[in-house]
mmCIF file of C-alpha atoms in Angstrom:
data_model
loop_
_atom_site.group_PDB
_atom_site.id
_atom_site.type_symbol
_atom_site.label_atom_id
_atom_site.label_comp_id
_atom_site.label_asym_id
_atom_site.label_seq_id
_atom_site.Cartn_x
_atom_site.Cartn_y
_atom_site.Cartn_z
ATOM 1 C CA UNK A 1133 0.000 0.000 0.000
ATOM 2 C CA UNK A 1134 2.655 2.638 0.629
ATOM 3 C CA UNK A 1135 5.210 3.067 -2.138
ATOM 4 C CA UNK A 1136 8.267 4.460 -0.038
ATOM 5 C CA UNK A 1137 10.334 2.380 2.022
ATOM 6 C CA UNK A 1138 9.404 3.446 5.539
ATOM 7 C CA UNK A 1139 7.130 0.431 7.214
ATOM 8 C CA UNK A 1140 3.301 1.196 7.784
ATOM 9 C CA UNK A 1141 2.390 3.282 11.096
ATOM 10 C CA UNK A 1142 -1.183 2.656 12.011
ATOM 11 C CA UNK A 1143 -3.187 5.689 12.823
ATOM 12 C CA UNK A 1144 -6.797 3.920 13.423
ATOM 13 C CA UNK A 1145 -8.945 6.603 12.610
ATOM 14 C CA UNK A 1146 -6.793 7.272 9.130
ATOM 15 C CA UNK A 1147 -6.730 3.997 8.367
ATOM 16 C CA UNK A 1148 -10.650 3.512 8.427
ATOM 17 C CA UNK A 1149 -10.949 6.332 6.650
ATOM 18 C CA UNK A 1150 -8.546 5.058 3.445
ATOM 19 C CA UNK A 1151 -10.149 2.227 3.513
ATOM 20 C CA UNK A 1152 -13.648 3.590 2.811
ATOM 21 C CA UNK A 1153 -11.992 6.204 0.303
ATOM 22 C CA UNK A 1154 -10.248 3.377 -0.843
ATOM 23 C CA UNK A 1155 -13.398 0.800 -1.452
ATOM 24 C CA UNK A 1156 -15.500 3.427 -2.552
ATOM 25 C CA UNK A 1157 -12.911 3.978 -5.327
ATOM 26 C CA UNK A 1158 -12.360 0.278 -6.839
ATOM 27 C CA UNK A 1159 -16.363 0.150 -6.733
ATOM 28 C CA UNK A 1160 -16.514 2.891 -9.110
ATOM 29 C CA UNK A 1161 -13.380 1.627 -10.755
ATOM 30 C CA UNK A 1162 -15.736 -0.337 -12.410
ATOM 31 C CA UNK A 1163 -16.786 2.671 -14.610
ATOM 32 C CA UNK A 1164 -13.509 1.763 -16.839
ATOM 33 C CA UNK A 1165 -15.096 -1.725 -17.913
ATOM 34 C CA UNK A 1166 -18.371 0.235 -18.622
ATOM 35 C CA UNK A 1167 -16.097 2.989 -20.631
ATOM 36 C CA UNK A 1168 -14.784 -0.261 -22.520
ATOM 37 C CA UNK A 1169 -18.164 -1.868 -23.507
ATOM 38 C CA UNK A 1170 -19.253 1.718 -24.931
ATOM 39 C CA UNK A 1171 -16.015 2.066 -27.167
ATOM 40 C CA UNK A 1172 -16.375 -1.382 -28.378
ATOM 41 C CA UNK A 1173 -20.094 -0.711 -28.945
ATOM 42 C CA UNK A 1174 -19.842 2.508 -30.832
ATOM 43 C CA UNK A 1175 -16.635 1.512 -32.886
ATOM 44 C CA UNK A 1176 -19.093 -1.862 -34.127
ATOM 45 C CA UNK A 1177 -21.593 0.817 -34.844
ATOM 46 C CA UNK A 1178 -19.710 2.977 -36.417
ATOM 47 C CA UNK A 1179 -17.552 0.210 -38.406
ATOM 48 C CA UNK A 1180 -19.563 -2.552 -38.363
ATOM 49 C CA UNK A 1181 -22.932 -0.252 -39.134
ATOM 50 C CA UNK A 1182 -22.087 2.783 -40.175
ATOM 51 C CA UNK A 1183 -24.417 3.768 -37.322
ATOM 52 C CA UNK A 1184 -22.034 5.686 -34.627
ATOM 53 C CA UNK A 1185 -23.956 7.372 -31.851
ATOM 54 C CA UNK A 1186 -23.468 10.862 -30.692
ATOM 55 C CA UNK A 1187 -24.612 9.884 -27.041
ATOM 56 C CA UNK A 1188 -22.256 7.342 -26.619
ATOM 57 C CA UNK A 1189 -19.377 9.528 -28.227
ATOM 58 C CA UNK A 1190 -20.470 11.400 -24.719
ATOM 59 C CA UNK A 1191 -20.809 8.995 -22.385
ATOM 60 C CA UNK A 1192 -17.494 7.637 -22.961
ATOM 61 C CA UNK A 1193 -16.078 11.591 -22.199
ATOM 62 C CA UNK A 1194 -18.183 11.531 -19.042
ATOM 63 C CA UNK A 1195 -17.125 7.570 -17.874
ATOM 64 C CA UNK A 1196 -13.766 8.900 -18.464
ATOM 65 C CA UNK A 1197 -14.490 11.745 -16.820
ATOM 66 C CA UNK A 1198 -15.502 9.814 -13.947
ATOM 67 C CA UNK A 1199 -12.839 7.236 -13.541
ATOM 68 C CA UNK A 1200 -10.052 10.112 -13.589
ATOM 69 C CA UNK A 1201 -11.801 11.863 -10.875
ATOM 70 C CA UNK A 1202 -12.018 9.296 -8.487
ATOM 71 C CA UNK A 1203 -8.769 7.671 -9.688
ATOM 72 C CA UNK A 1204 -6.907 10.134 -8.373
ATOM 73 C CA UNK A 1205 -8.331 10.170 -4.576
ATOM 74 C CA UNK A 1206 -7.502 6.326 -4.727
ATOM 75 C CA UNK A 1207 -3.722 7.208 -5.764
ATOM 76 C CA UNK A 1208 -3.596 9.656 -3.072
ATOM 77 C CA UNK A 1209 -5.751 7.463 -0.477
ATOM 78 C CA UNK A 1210 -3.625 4.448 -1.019
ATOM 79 C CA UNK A 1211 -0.359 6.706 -1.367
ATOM 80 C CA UNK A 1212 0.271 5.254 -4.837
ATOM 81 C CA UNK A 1213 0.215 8.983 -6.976
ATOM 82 C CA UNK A 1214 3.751 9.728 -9.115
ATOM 83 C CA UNK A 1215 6.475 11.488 -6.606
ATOM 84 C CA UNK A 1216 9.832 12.819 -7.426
ATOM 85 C CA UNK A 1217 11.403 11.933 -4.229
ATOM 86 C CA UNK A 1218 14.734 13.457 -5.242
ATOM 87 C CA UNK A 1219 15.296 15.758 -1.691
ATOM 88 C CA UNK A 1220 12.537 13.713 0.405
ATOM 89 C CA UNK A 1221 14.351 10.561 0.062
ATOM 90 C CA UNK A 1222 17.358 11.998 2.127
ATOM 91 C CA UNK A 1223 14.937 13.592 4.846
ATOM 92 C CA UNK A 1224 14.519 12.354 7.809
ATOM 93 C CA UNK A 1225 11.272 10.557 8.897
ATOM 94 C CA UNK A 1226 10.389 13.798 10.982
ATOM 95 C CA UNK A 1227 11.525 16.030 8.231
ATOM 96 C CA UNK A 1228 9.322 14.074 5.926
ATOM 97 C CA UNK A 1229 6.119 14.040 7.986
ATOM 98 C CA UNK A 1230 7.156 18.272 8.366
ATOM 99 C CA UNK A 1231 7.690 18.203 4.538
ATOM 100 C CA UNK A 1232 4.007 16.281 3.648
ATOM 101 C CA UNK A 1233 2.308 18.325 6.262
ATOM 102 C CA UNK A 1234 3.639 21.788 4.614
ATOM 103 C CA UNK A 1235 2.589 20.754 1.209
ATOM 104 C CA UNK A 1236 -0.883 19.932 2.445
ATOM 105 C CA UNK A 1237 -1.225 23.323 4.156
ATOM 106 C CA UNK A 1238 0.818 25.415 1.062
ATOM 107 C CA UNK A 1239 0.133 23.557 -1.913
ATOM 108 C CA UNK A 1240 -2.891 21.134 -2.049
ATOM 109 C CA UNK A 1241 -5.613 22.345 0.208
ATOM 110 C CA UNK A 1242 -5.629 25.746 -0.666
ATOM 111 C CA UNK A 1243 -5.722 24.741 -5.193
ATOM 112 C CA UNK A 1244 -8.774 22.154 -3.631
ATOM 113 C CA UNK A 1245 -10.387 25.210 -1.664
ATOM 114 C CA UNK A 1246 -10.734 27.723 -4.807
ATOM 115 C CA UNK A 1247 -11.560 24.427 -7.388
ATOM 116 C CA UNK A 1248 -14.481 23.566 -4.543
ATOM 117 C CA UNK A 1249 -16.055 26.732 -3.826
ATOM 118 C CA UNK A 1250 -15.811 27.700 -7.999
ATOM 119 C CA UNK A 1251 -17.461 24.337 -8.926
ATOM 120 C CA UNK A 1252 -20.172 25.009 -6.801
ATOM 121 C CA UNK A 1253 -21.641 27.969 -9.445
ATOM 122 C CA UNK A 1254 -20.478 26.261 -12.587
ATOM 123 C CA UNK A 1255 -22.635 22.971 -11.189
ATOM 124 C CA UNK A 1256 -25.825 25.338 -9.522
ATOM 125 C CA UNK A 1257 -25.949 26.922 -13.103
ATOM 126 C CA UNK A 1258 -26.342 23.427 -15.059
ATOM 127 C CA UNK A 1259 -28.326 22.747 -12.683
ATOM 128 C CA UNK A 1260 -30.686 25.600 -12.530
ATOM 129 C CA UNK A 1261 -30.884 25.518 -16.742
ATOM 130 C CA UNK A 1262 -31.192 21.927 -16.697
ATOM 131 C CA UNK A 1263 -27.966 21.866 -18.790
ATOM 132 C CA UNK A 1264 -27.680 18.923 -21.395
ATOM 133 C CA UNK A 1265 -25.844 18.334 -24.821
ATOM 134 C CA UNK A 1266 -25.961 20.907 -27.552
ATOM 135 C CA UNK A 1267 -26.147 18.439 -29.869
ATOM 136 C CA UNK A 1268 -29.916 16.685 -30.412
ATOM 137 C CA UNK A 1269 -29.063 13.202 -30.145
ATOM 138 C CA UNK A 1270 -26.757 13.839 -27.255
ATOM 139 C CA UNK A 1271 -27.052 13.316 -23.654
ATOM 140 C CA UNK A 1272 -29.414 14.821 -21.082
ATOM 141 C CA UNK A 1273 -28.379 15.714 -18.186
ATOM 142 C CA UNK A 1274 -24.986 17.583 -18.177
ATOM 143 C CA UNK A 1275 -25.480 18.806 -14.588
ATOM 144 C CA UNK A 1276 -25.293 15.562 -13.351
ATOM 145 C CA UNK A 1277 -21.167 14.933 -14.902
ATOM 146 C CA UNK A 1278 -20.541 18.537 -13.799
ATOM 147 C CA UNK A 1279 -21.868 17.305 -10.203
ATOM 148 C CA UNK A 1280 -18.810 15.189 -10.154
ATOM 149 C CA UNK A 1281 -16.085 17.921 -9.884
ATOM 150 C CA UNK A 1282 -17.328 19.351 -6.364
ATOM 151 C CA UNK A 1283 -18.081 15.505 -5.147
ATOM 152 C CA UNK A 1284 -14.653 14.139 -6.104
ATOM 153 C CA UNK A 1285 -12.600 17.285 -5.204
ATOM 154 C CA UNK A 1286 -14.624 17.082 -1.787
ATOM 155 C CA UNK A 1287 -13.628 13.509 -1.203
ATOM 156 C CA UNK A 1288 -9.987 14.507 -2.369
ATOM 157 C CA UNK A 1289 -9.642 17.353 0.242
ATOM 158 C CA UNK A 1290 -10.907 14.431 2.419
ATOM 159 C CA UNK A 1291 -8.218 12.368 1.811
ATOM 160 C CA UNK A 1292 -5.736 15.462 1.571
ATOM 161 C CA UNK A 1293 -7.258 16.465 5.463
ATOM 162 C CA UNK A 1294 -6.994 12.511 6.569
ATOM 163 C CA UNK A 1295 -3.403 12.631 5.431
ATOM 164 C CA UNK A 1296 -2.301 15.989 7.563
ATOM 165 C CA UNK A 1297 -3.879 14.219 10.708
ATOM 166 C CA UNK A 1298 -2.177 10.864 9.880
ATOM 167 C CA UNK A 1299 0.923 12.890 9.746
ATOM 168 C CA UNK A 1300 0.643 15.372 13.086
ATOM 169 C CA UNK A 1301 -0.570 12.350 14.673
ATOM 170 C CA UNK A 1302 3.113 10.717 13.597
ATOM 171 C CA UNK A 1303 5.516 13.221 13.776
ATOM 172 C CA UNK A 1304 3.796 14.217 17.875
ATOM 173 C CA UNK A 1305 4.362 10.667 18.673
ATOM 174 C CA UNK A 1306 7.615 10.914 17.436
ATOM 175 C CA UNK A 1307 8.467 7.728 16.262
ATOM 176 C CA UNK A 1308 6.996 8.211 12.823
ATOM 177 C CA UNK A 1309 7.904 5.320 10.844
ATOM 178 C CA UNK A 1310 10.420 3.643 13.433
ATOM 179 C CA UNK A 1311 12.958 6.343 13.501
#
C-alpha cells in the first residue's frame, strides 16, 4: 500500500478512513469496464454499421471523466500517486512528515479550496438551466457529470485532510515510521 520504504504506522482513525476512500474507489473503478463496452459498442456501430452514436461519443467523455476523478483520490488514499522523491528521500522521517504536512497546508488544500467553492456555481448553473448536450441526439443531463467535480474534489480534500492528521498524529508521537 505505501510506495516508499518506511514500514506502515497505524493511525486507526486514518486507516478507516482510506479504507472507505479506498473501497469506494475500486467500486466505481468499475466505470472503466463500462467505458470499454461503450467504445467497443460505438466503434461496431460505427464500423460494423455505419451507425455511430453521438450519445455514446459522450458517455465515454463523461465515464472517463468519472474514472479520472475518483482515480486520483484512490492514488492519493492508497499513497500510490507519481512522486519525485529526489530531496525527500534523504529527509529524515520527521523532516518528511514536516515536509508532507507543509505541502498539504501550502500547496494542495488551498488549489482544492478555490476548485471547490468555484465548482459550486459552474454545477448550480447546469443545474438551474437543466444543462444537457448541444447536440440533439446527445445526452441529457450535463449537470449531473458537472456534479462530479465538487463531489470528487470534496472527497480529495478528504483524503488530503486525513493525510495531515495521519501525519501530526506521527511526527507528535515521534516515532513516525520507526525512527
Amino acid at each position: 500500500m505505501n510506495n516508499d520504504l518506511r514500514p506502515p504506522s497505524t493511525v486507526l482513525l486514518a486507516d478507516a478512513v482510506d479504507r472507505v476512500l479506498r473501497k469506494s474507489c475500486e467500486y466505481l473503478s468499475w466505470v472503466y469496464a463500462i467505458l470499454i463496452a461503450v467504445i467497443l459498442l460505438q466503434i461496431t456501430l460505427r464500423r460494423g454499421f455505419s451507425a455511430g452514436l453521438i450519445a455514446l461519443e459522450e458517455l465515454q467523455w463523461h465515464l472517463y471523466a468519472i474514472g479520472v476523478l475518483f482515480g486520483v483520490i484512490y492514488a492519493q488514499a492508497t499513497n500510490s500517486h507519481v512522486r519525485v522523491d529526489v530531496l525527500q528521500s534523504r529527509f529524515s522521517a520527521r523532516a518528511k512528515s514536516m515536509t508532507e504536512i507543509a505541502g498539504i497546508l501550502l500547496l494542495a488544500m488551498p488549489f482544492l479550496f478555490v476548485v471547490f467553492i468555484h465548482s459550486l456555481d459552474f454545477v448550480a448553473e447546469s443545474w438551474r438551466i437543466n444543462e444537457r448536450s448541444l447536440a440533439p441526439a446527445g445526452l441529457p443531463w450535463r449537470w449531473l457529470i458537472k456534479s462530479m467535480i465538487p463531489v470528487s474534489v470534496g472527497l480529495m480534500m478528504l483524503t488530503f485532510i486525513n493525510h495531515l492528521y495521519r501525519e501530526s498524529v506521527l511526527l507528535i508521537r515521534g516515532n513516525n515510521y520507526g525512527n
